[in-house]
Coordinates of C-alpha atoms in Angstrom, one line a residue:
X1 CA -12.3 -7.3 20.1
X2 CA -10.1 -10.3 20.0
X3 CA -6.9 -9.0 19.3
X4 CA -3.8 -9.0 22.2
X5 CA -1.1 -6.6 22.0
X6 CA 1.3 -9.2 20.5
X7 CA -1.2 -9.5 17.5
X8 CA -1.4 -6.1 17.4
X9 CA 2.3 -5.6 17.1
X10 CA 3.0 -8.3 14.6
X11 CA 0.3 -6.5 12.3
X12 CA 2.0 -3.4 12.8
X13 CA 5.7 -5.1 11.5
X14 CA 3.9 -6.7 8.8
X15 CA 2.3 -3.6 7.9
X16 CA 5.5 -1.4 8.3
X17 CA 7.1 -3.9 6.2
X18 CA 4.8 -4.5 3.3
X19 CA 3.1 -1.2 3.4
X20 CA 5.2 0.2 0.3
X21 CA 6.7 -2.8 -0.8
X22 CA 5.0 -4.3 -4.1
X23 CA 3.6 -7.0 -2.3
X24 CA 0.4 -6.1 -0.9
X25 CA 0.2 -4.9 2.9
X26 CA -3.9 -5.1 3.0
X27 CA -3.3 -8.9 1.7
X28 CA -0.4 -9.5 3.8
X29 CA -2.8 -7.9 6.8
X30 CA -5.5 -10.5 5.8
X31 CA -3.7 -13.5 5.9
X32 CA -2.1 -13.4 8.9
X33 CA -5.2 -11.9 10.5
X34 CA -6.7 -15.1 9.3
X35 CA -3.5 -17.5 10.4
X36 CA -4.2 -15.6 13.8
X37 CA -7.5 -16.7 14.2
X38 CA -8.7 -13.0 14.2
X39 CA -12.6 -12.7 12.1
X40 CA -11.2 -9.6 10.1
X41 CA -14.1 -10.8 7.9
X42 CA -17.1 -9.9 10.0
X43 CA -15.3 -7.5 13.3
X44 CA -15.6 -4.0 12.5
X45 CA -12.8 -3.2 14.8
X46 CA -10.0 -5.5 13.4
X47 CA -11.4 -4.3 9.9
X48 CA -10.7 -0.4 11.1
X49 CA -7.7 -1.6 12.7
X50 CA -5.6 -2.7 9.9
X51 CA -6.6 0.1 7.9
X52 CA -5.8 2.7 10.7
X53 CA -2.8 1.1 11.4
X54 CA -1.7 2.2 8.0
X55 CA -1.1 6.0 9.4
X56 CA 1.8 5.0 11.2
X57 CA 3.5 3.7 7.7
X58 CA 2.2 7.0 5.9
X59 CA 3.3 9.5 8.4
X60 CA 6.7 7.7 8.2
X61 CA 6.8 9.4 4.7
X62 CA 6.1 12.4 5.8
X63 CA 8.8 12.2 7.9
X64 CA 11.0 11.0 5.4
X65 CA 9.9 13.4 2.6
X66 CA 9.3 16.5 5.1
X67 CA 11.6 19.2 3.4
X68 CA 9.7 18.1 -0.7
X69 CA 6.5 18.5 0.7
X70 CA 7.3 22.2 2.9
X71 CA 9.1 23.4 -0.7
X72 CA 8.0 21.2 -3.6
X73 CA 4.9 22.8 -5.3
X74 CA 5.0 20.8 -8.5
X75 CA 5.0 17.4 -6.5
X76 CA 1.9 19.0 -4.9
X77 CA 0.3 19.4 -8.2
X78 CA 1.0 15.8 -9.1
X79 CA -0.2 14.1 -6.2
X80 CA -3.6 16.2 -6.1
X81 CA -4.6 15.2 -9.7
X82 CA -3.1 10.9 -9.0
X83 CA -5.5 11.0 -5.9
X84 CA -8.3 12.7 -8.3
X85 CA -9.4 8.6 -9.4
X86 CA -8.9 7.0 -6.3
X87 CA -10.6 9.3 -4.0
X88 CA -13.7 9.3 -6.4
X89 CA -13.8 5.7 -6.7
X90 CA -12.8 5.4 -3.0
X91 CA -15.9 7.0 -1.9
X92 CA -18.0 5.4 -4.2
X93 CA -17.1 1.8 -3.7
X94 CA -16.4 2.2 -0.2
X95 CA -18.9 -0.4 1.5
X96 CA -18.0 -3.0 -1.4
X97 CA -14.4 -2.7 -0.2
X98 CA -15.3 -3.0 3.4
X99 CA -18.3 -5.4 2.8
X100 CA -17.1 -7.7 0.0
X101 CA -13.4 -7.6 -0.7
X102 CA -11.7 -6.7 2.8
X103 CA -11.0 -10.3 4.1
X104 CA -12.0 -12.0 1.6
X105 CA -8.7 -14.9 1.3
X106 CA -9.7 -15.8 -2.5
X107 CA -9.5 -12.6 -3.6
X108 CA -6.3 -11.8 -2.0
X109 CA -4.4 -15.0 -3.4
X110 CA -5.9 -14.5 -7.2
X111 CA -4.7 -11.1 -6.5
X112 CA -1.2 -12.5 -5.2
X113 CA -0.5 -14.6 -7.8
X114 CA -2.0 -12.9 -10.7
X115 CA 0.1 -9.0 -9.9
X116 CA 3.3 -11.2 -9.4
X117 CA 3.4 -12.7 -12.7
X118 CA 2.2 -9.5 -14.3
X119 CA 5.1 -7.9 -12.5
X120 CA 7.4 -10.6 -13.6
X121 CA 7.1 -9.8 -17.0
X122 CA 6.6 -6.4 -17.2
X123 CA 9.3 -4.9 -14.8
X124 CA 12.8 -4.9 -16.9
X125 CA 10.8 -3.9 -20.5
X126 CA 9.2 -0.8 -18.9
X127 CA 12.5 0.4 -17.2
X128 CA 14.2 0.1 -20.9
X129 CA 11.6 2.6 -21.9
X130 CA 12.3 5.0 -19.3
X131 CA 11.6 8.8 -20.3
X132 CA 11.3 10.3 -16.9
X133 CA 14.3 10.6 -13.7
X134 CA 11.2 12.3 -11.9
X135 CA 7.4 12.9 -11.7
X136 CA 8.1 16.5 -11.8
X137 CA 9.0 15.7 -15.6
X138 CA 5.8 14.5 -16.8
X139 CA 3.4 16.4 -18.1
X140 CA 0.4 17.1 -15.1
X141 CA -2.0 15.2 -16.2
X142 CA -0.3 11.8 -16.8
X143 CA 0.1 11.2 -13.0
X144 CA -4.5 11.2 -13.1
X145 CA -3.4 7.7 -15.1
X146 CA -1.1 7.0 -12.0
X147 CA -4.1 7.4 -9.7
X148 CA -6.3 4.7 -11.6
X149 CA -4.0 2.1 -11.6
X150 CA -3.8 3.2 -8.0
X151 CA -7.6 2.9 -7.3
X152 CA -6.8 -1.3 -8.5
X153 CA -5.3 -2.0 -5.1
X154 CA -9.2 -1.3 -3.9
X155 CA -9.0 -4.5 -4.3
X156 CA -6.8 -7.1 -1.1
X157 CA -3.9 -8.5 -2.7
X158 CA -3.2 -5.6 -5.4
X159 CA -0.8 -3.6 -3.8
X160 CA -0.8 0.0 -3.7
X161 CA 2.5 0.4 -4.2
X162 CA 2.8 -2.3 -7.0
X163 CA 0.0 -0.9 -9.0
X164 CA 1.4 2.7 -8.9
X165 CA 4.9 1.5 -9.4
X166 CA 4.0 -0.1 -12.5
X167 CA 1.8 2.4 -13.1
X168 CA 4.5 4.8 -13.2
X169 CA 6.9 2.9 -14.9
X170 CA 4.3 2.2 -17.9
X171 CA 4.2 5.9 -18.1
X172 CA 8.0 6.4 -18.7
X173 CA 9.3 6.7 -14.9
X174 CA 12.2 5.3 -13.9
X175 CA 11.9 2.4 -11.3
X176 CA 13.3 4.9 -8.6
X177 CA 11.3 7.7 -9.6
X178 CA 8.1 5.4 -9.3
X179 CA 8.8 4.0 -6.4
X180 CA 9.3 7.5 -5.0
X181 CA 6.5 8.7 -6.2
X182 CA 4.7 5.8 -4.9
X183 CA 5.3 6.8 -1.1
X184 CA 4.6 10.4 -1.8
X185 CA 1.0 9.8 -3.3
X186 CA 0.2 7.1 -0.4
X187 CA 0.2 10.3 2.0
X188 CA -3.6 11.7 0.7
X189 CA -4.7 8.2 -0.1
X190 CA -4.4 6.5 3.0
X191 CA -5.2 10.0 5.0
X192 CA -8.7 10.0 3.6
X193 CA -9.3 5.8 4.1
X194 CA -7.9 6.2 7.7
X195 CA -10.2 9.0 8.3
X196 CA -13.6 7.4 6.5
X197 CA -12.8 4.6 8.4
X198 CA -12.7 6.0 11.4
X199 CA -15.7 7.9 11.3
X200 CA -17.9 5.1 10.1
X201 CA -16.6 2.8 13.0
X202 CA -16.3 5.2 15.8
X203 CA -18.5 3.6 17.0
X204 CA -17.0 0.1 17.6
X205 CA -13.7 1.3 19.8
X206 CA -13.7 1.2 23.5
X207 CA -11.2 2.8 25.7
X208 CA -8.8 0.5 25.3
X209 CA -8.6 -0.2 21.4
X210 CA -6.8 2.5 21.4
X211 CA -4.3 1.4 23.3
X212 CA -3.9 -1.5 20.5
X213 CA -4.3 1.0 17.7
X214 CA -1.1 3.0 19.6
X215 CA 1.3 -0.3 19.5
X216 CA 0.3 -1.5 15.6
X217 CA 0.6 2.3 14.4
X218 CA 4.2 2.9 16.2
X219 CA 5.6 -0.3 15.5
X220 CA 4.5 0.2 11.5
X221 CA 5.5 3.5 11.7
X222 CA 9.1 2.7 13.0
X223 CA 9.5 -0.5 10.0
X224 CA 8.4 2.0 7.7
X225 CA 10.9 4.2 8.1
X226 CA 14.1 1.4 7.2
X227 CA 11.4 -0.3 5.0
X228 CA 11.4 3.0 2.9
X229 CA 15.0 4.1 3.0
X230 CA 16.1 -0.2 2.5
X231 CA 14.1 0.0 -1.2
X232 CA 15.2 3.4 -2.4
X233 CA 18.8 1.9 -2.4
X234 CA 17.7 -1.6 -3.8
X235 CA 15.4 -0.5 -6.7
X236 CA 18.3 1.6 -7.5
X237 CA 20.5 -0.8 -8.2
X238 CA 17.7 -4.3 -8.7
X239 CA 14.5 -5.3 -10.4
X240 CA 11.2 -5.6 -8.9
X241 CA 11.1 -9.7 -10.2
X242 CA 12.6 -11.3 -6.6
X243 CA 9.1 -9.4 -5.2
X244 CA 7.3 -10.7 -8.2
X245 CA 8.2 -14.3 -7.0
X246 CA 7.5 -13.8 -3.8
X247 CA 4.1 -12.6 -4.1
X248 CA 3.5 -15.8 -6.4
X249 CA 5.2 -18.0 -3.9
X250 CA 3.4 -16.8 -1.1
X251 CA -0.4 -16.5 -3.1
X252 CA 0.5 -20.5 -4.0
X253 CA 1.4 -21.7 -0.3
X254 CA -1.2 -20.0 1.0
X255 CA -4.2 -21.1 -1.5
X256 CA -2.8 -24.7 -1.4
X257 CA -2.3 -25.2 2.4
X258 CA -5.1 -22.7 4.1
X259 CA -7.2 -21.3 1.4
X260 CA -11.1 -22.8 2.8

């Protein structure tokens, strides 16, 4: 397999960390895969891993978001028809993701780069155009438009977060209300990848991935949870552009100094 329980756990920081902020934790994942010598390119297992890993951030949500779930039927309605586009498309595209796009370092720093700058610029003139303090506001079906600029982050380097954010913030949310609604719809989307992935790569775990598995999901679950609660109270308060500069910073160091 080629990954050590130190790897493991640094994956699962850097996905507990990244996983719902607009910075992309699938390109984050890929990059320092590469840095760590791991061939997240061609090994099935380190492929499945870093997308199974991603559980321990979601249920972090859950845990987080526990009592609007239990009592919160209009959110339900919301996130069904958001994960309408993505699912779809997830299915469809599912071995060009795995096949073509997952590892691929290009991709992820064009990706880097190019979301920053659009985030950059777009960030403080959609919050002036706020309409809604909540996705229970909007009318049902504009959250489906949610769930296709979701189903961009198909692509390493997006963001998930980042594309709904802006998603949601294009259609009148408020930064806080996107952002929120950004971790609730994450629940069904990475559900379903975590569980297509692990059925079409059973196959490639022996007894003791998942002992690795176990340290990258609890240590991303456990940075999730401050990750989540940490940029509720800054988006409140800040802009999105310092993580708009970062993303360019890091897409330029890393295309200059290790791109191949």
């Amino acid at each position: 397999m080629g990954v050590t329980i130190f790897e493991a756990f640094i994956l699962g920081v850097l996905e507990g960390l990244t996983e719902f902020l607009p910075v992309s934790s699938t390109g984050h994942l890929t990059l320092a895969a590469h840095l760590m010598g791991l061939d997240i390119e061609n090994d099935p297992f380190i492929k499945s891993f870093v997308i199974v890993i991603q559980l321990g951030a979601i249920l972090a949500v859950l845990a987080l978001y526990f009592k609007r779930f239990l009592r919160d039927m209009e959110v339900w309605k919301r996130i069904l028809v958001a994960f309408i586009p993505t699912g779809v498309l997830g299915f469809l595209l599912a071995d060009v993701i795995e096949n073509v796009f997952l590892g691929n370092d290009l991709i992820v720093v064009i990706n880097l780069i190019g979301v920053g700058v659009l985030l950059l610029f777009v960030d403080r003139w959609l919050e002036r155009h706020k309409r809604y303090d909540d996705v229970n506001q909007m009318p049902l079906l504009q959250p489906v438009l949610i769930g296709l600029f979701q189903a961009l982050a198909m692509m390493p380097g997006v963001s998930r977060s980042g594309a709904t954010i802006v998603g949601g913030m294009a259609l009148g949310l408020s930064r806080r209300a996107a952002a929120e609604f950004s971790f609730i719809l994450a629940v069904p989307t990475m559900l379903s990848a975590t569980g297509f992935s692990l059925l079409r790569n059973l196959n490639e775990f022996r007894a003791d991935s998942w002992g690795l598995i176990a340290v990258g999901f609890l240590t991303a679950f456990t940075v999730a949870l401050l990750t989540v609660r940490w940029l509720l109270g800054f988006v409140s308060r800040n802009s999105f552009v310092p993580f708009a500069i970062y993303r360019i910073i890091i897409g330029i160091v890393y295309g200059v100094f290790f791109l191949r």
